[in-house]
């Protein structure tokens, strides 16, 4: 990310012409200290005992923050999660929104909306579940999630929310799937059909929790970009869920029935984009991780796609093609939001700057010392 | 392990005990509750001395079923007061390292690989070679006729982690054989 | 709708340890005094006995590859799943209070052989800091709070320990820890124990049960790592800082000893000679669950909003 | 000390916590420096200039402890008129023979006395001249550790005076140099121009702070700070300890380094007192034991010399060679010690009539040390070699010579815990890659015997303060693993079987050997029984069969036997005293009931000096042993190192010898005159006083005189042992840098006990070189890149560690760069971590007294990048040699060309 630019001393010319900071003479403040952490992390991240992140430009958007770290090593650890988790965030949102739409469709006589919603919710939930299990270090111990009920653990709470959400979703979804099949299934089938509505409604009541708790899942961590977004992220996520589910419904349901879906999608997109904007302003330094690297790309696509999808939705009442395209755009936006925020968090954990600088400023303010740099504020 | 019952379900223990948030007493597993250090499980604790540097730190060696399970500092030692450096702390690995060589190996002249060899046979071969090399390089007197009574055909170099008793037997045996080039890390 | 900050520490009091300490809070009725570490880095000699003794006792496997990191004498880098004690080495061109080194006064040379070119920047001061880092065993422990299985639990000694037989490797504790301590172990399960399971210092829970000193503190040659009752250690640390200040080591300061800090005070705290971040420690860590009540409220609000939005979407019949 | 002896260092830290000042003198800023009060960077190889200047500071400012110096040292003794100092003779003392490179030491003797003739004649080869301090140990890290602290803190005896100061006067055969004490002339006023005090004062006068700057790169300010700290902390009420790690022994002037610190400690009254002394920090569990019960060619157990052909043809000659029958002290009983050893070994076959089988001992004719041995291997003079827990292919200086030597053997036995490089050289030595060796052409038979670890056998280690500690067997050895005790016992049995029917005289010593040790149910010999034999026992009289209680019980008539007289008492009362483990907290701070220290369980040697001449403690604070008037005996915290009932007022009668000749105020009871030697009238081969000489290879010209290096060092001018040019010699600029080698905390010596363990290997996984940022810039070295380091022998490669802990030294008009090389790695395929060996860089040049190699300092070049591979490496090194104009003569002329009397 940067070459060391230690305090006090002048930057020494690099005799080797290499600029990866393995330059032995560069550091003035403890020479090995000025070196990268070495091949072990493969990060090539330098800076070490640096003050001042003399960035090479790509990230020097925010004024240079002055800080010290231990050989540029992360202070907090990035989560070990891989694509499973952002995929789950997205699918959970789709499932939740779909359950809501399905229930609404059920209650307001929009069978196509109901059917597609229930099936989508069930499908998304099933894949979510697979993703969650797959992400575990010990998948066979998934059931241990049910050992305890911990209000302090968003994942525990989420597990119980999902546990409450899943039966209704499964019943409602299964009923729709069964209805598509050519068999009647006898009395179990009848029972299934009878339980579909209560199940669907129960799922819909719980669904908003499914959509919003995942925000807490991320923000209740020491990952700087996630934690600093804790005030707005639930709104971003429910917005994203609404937009995605609405978009999906726009694709799967006939235009005539999809009015609520469009309205939900629009509201969701508007909420997401608004909340994101507020979030970016309140996050502080780590906000820059939303604008840089993989996360930056994803977030740009997300915003553009969501905005286009929202704009298209305004036309989608008249055009099936517009509905499908808008729906796809909204889904894309939602996927990118989830992956973008996920990656921003991971990136913010890997660079000690995002941990150290805000804490140092907070500490200095508390101690009455002038903040070293108004980075990100 | 005891058979699990519903009463072991931590959620129930959370609800019925003093740990409603499930942070401590309610969530322990059977394994956790029965945990004890392996120092307690040892059959014997043997007093020893660290084999690395010459400070001579005391070590307690914990043995279970004929195997060393732990080596740690001996708090009784007035030298070390129970402390050990990283090497001393790695003594158990020195003893139990999977990479440790525990089989007799033989490399024949010009050979490109180790071969297995019976320990007893190997010792016999060494005895034969010592006797032969001693004979081949025997010197009875020097050029002035002064007695030498020695052989120059066999030499040795010992490490300084040998016990005193080992050094004593080495010096005694080789001196009796007339081998004089018997050296030690102590000169290195 | 206001998204204003409610600030840390304004959460439900029930999420933070009460006056009787974290062990009481975790339901231990019959509990010994809270145990902890005081690591006095001013007398650490960087021998790494703690790293090895810890590994040896706890069967922690080799960590990573055999590669030189180039970070002074530190080749383990950081705490992690297979490094439960980590000694940091920091080389600084700063004076150590009370110490004199011969790195000063390198005059200009007047000799043209190789070896005659001296540094145009005259050296000033130098010090070499070493510090053995370890899990902080926070009073309000984020890893423990977020653990969904109860694998992480508060012991009767007030320490925080993973039950490897319970942990399902969800990995949530990893980003939750404000110190970057806990980590899920990777590797080949055929040769390495507890792969896929979160791992960190247990403060030798098994040894504590038999009234034995944790392996690292027992091995530490210079008593840089001190184990004992936390209350007593805190008093000892205060005296030590005062003594060092008296000796002119004005850089000495305690880290993690304050029960009013962001994690409610650490069970393992430190005497440092520089800012925490110099050693790779966060300067002002806060347990993330401090904000959790606020987060739940906001999530609830958002959920309600979603429910309402969905309802409105169906109620409104404008199109 | 913190680097290599972290647990011992706890006592330094404790002393520091109590207010002691810790000064660390070392080329590098180490883990010790990190917690010291002062770090003094010094140029490797310049210690005599530094220490000598402290001596000068003490003498020229009258800072010595006058009462102590007058009473307990030889300061007042007059030196003979023939003595000439180095200043008069262009860098050599009187008696130097440029042809042989040896001194005739007669002119160094005290006034009116000639050196005891049998000890060293001018023609004597340096063979009975190894001292009890020859323990070179290995290349310990803290080459120059000195710790000044205010004493008495250590139950373990941190402050204890080691035998090294004793050794300083005992280089000869370990038995002390003898003088005829009766004839010594004294000037108690210390004013006579030829009294030792004045000779010393003149000798060290040129060792000024300016010289320290010029030779060591230490500023006058910092030097004076050290002087002030050391002198202010010495006297009646306070003591200062000097601590060295045995890198001090790895120099061509090694003994004289230790001598110089001994002089300081005598002048300041810091010897024989708690918190004082010189502490040798040894690097191996029983390196001390390995010299006490030596597997060394020139010694028998208890520092008795191996007999020299033509000099010690009879027992009487040998005994006389050890000590004059008319000298003072306990060495006068040397014959008794020899007889007891012979009785222990040959039992009934050793009788009064056959001189106690004295003729069974083989005779020496020259240097048969380890480096002479490897050269014999290269000359195909040696068939078989036993390597017992030793890895010379990595750990010896000029390790390449060692590996090539191994390839010349007919058979090789390696006994170790792991498949060390010395066992696998035939397939993965670096010389295979260069083409110098081919596996198929190496005819050496190699036997690898897996060894038992310390927990798989019982036995005793003697640690660095002469304390024996027993380790008990905990488990059986795995697989084929076997203790060395068991192996050599069985080997002895098998050899005796093969010779059983021999009628040849040469086989009598083998067949008559006492080899009937009790064995356990596995057939393993009892270490306890061996220790008892070492201790000794009564053969006749009332106590027949009983263990000896002390060496004073030994008789010279064959009625007692004992394998190592200094260890007698370790089995007193039939109890293994080394196995005593009374917890330290349950006894006094001296902890006399933990283990057993030789001699006689004494923890501080010469502790009579802890009391004043009248037997009263110098101060209450420093009381250790004292004369109790009421009980009429010596009492105190330790076993008094004095006859227990000899009063301070005792004066020997005319004609008394041996122990009886020791006056009540002669604390140095092993010295021939009972005094601590500021000046060594005999016993050393390279000078009666230390004088600064440059290392064998040094880019710096000797700033004291034209003589560059020790004129008596042992050189080996051979094609395979070429040396870099030094000082002002042409070509010296090709190797412009100084390098030094050392240990890291995380590893052990050549790595046989650390590079196979993941927990240690991961902590220091790769060989690296430590360089200053300035040198890195000068040579374009990149942190974590590679560097190639070149000497006349070879070139090695290392990862680069650029660090402020290495400081360029400004010495007068130039700056000297030093390079630090930890030496734990070797080239092979068996260890978890491997790398080039720093010891490959060294040549072989030895200290004349003890034949230990100079392996703590040499010169080199360094350049960025990896070394050439294969045969190109040889060309690369040869090219350097050509540029430097190196021949076998280079560096191997003992008298520097251009000096007086230099040959050629």
Short mmCIF file of N, CA, C and O in Angstrom, two decimals, chain C residues 197-230:
data_model
loop_
_atom_site.label_atom_id
_atom_site.label_comp_id
_atom_site.label_asym_id
_atom_site.label_seq_id
_atom_site.Cartn_x
_atom_site.Cartn_y
_atom_site.Cartn_z
N UNK C 197 -11.44 -25.03 14.45
CA UNK C 197 -11.99 -24.61 15.72
C UNK C 197 -11.28 -23.34 16.17
O UNK C 197 -10.08 -23.19 15.94
N UNK C 198 -12.02 -22.44 16.79
CA UNK C 198 -11.41 -21.21 17.29
C UNK C 198 -10.42 -21.56 18.41
O UNK C 198 -10.71 -22.41 19.26
N UNK C 199 -9.27 -20.89 18.40
CA UNK C 199 -8.22 -21.21 19.35
C UNK C 199 -7.60 -19.94 19.92
O UNK C 199 -7.40 -18.96 19.20
N UNK C 200 -7.27 -19.99 21.17
CA UNK C 200 -6.54 -18.91 21.82
C UNK C 200 -6.08 -19.37 23.19
O UNK C 200 -6.41 -20.48 23.63
N UNK C 201 -5.37 -18.49 23.85
CA UNK C 201 -4.91 -18.73 25.22
C UNK C 201 -6.07 -19.11 26.13
O UNK C 201 -7.13 -18.50 26.10
N UNK C 202 -5.83 -20.12 26.95
CA UNK C 202 -6.85 -20.53 27.93
C UNK C 202 -6.47 -20.08 29.33
O UNK C 202 -7.13 -20.44 30.30
N UNK C 203 -5.39 -19.33 29.43
CA UNK C 203 -4.77 -19.02 30.71
C UNK C 203 -4.56 -20.33 31.49
O UNK C 203 -4.69 -20.39 32.69
N UNK C 204 -4.24 -21.36 30.70
CA UNK C 204 -4.01 -22.71 31.23
C UNK C 204 -5.10 -23.10 32.22
O UNK C 204 -4.81 -23.40 33.39
N UNK C 205 -6.32 -23.11 31.73
CA UNK C 205 -7.48 -23.41 32.57
C UNK C 205 -7.29 -24.72 33.33
O UNK C 205 -7.62 -24.82 34.51
N UNK C 206 -6.72 -25.71 32.63
CA UNK C 206 -6.54 -27.01 33.30
C UNK C 206 -5.57 -26.88 34.47
O UNK C 206 -5.78 -27.45 35.54
N UNK C 207 -4.52 -26.13 34.26
CA UNK C 207 -3.54 -25.97 35.34
C UNK C 207 -4.13 -25.17 36.50
O UNK C 207 -3.88 -25.48 37.68
N UNK C 208 -4.89 -24.15 36.17
CA UNK C 208 -5.48 -23.33 37.22
C UNK C 208 -6.35 -24.17 38.16
O UNK C 208 -6.41 -23.92 39.36
N UNK C 209 -6.98 -25.14 37.56
CA UNK C 209 -7.87 -25.98 38.38
C UNK C 209 -7.11 -26.73 39.46
O UNK C 209 -7.69 -27.15 40.46
N UNK C 210 -5.82 -26.97 39.22
CA UNK C 210 -5.00 -27.64 40.24
C UNK C 210 -4.07 -26.65 40.93
O UNK C 210 -3.03 -27.02 41.45
N UNK C 211 -4.43 -25.38 40.83
CA UNK C 211 -3.65 -24.37 41.52
C UNK C 211 -2.23 -24.27 40.98
O UNK C 211 -1.29 -23.96 41.71
N UNK C 212 -2.07 -24.57 39.70
CA UNK C 212 -0.75 -24.45 39.09
C UNK C 212 -0.66 -23.17 38.28
O UNK C 212 -1.66 -22.69 37.75
N UNK C 213 0.54 -22.64 38.19
CA UNK C 213 0.78 -21.43 37.41
C UNK C 213 0.69 -21.75 35.93
O UNK C 213 1.18 -22.80 35.51
N UNK C 214 0.11 -20.87 35.12
CA UNK C 214 0.11 -21.10 33.68
C UNK C 214 1.53 -21.30 33.14
O UNK C 214 2.50 -20.75 33.69
N UNK C 215 1.63 -22.08 32.08
CA UNK C 215 2.94 -22.50 31.58
C UNK C 215 3.85 -21.32 31.25
O UNK C 215 5.03 -21.33 31.57
N UNK C 216 3.30 -20.28 30.61
CA UNK C 216 4.15 -19.17 30.18
C UNK C 216 4.72 -18.43 31.39
O UNK C 216 5.91 -18.11 31.44
N UNK C 217 3.87 -18.16 32.36
CA UNK C 217 4.33 -17.41 33.53
C UNK C 217 5.31 -18.24 34.33
O UNK C 217 6.28 -17.72 34.88
N UNK C 218 5.09 -19.55 34.34
CA UNK C 218 6.00 -20.39 35.10
C UNK C 218 7.39 -20.38 34.46
O UNK C 218 8.41 -20.36 35.14
N UNK C 219 7.42 -20.41 33.13
CA UNK C 219 8.71 -20.49 32.44
C UNK C 219 9.45 -19.15 32.46
O UNK C 219 10.67 -19.12 32.51
N UNK C 220 8.73 -18.05 32.42
CA UNK C 220 9.33 -16.73 32.20
C UNK C 220 10.55 -16.50 33.11
O UNK C 220 10.42 -16.42 34.34
N UNK C 221 11.76 -16.39 32.51
CA UNK C 221 12.96 -16.30 33.34
C UNK C 221 13.04 -15.04 34.19
O UNK C 221 13.62 -15.07 35.26
N UNK C 222 12.50 -13.95 33.69
CA UNK C 222 12.70 -12.69 34.40
C UNK C 222 11.46 -12.20 35.13
O UNK C 222 11.43 -11.06 35.59
N UNK C 223 10.44 -13.02 35.19
CA UNK C 223 9.17 -12.63 35.80
C UNK C 223 8.56 -11.42 35.10
O UNK C 223 7.88 -10.61 35.71
N UNK C 224 8.83 -11.34 33.82
CA UNK C 224 8.13 -10.32 33.04
C UNK C 224 6.65 -10.67 32.98
O UNK C 224 5.78 -9.82 33.01
N UNK C 225 6.38 -11.96 32.91
CA UNK C 225 4.99 -12.44 32.95
C UNK C 225 4.68 -12.86 34.38
O UNK C 225 5.29 -13.78 34.90
N UNK C 226 3.78 -12.13 34.98
CA UNK C 226 3.41 -12.45 36.36
C UNK C 226 1.96 -12.90 36.40
O UNK C 226 1.09 -12.28 35.80
N UNK C 227 1.74 -13.98 37.10
CA UNK C 227 0.40 -14.55 37.22
C UNK C 227 -0.09 -14.38 38.64
O UNK C 227 0.71 -14.45 39.59
N UNK C 228 -1.37 -14.15 38.79
CA UNK C 228 -1.88 -14.07 40.16
C UNK C 228 -3.30 -13.55 40.20
O UNK C 228 -4.01 -13.52 39.19
N UNK C 229 -3.70 -13.16 41.40
CA UNK C 229 -5.02 -12.56 41.58
C UNK C 229 -5.01 -11.17 40.96
O UNK C 229 -4.11 -10.36 41.23
N UNK C 230 -6.00 -10.91 40.17
CA UNK C 230 -5.99 -9.69 39.37
C UNK C 230 -5.89 -8.43 40.25
O UNK C 230 -5.15 -7.50 39.92
#
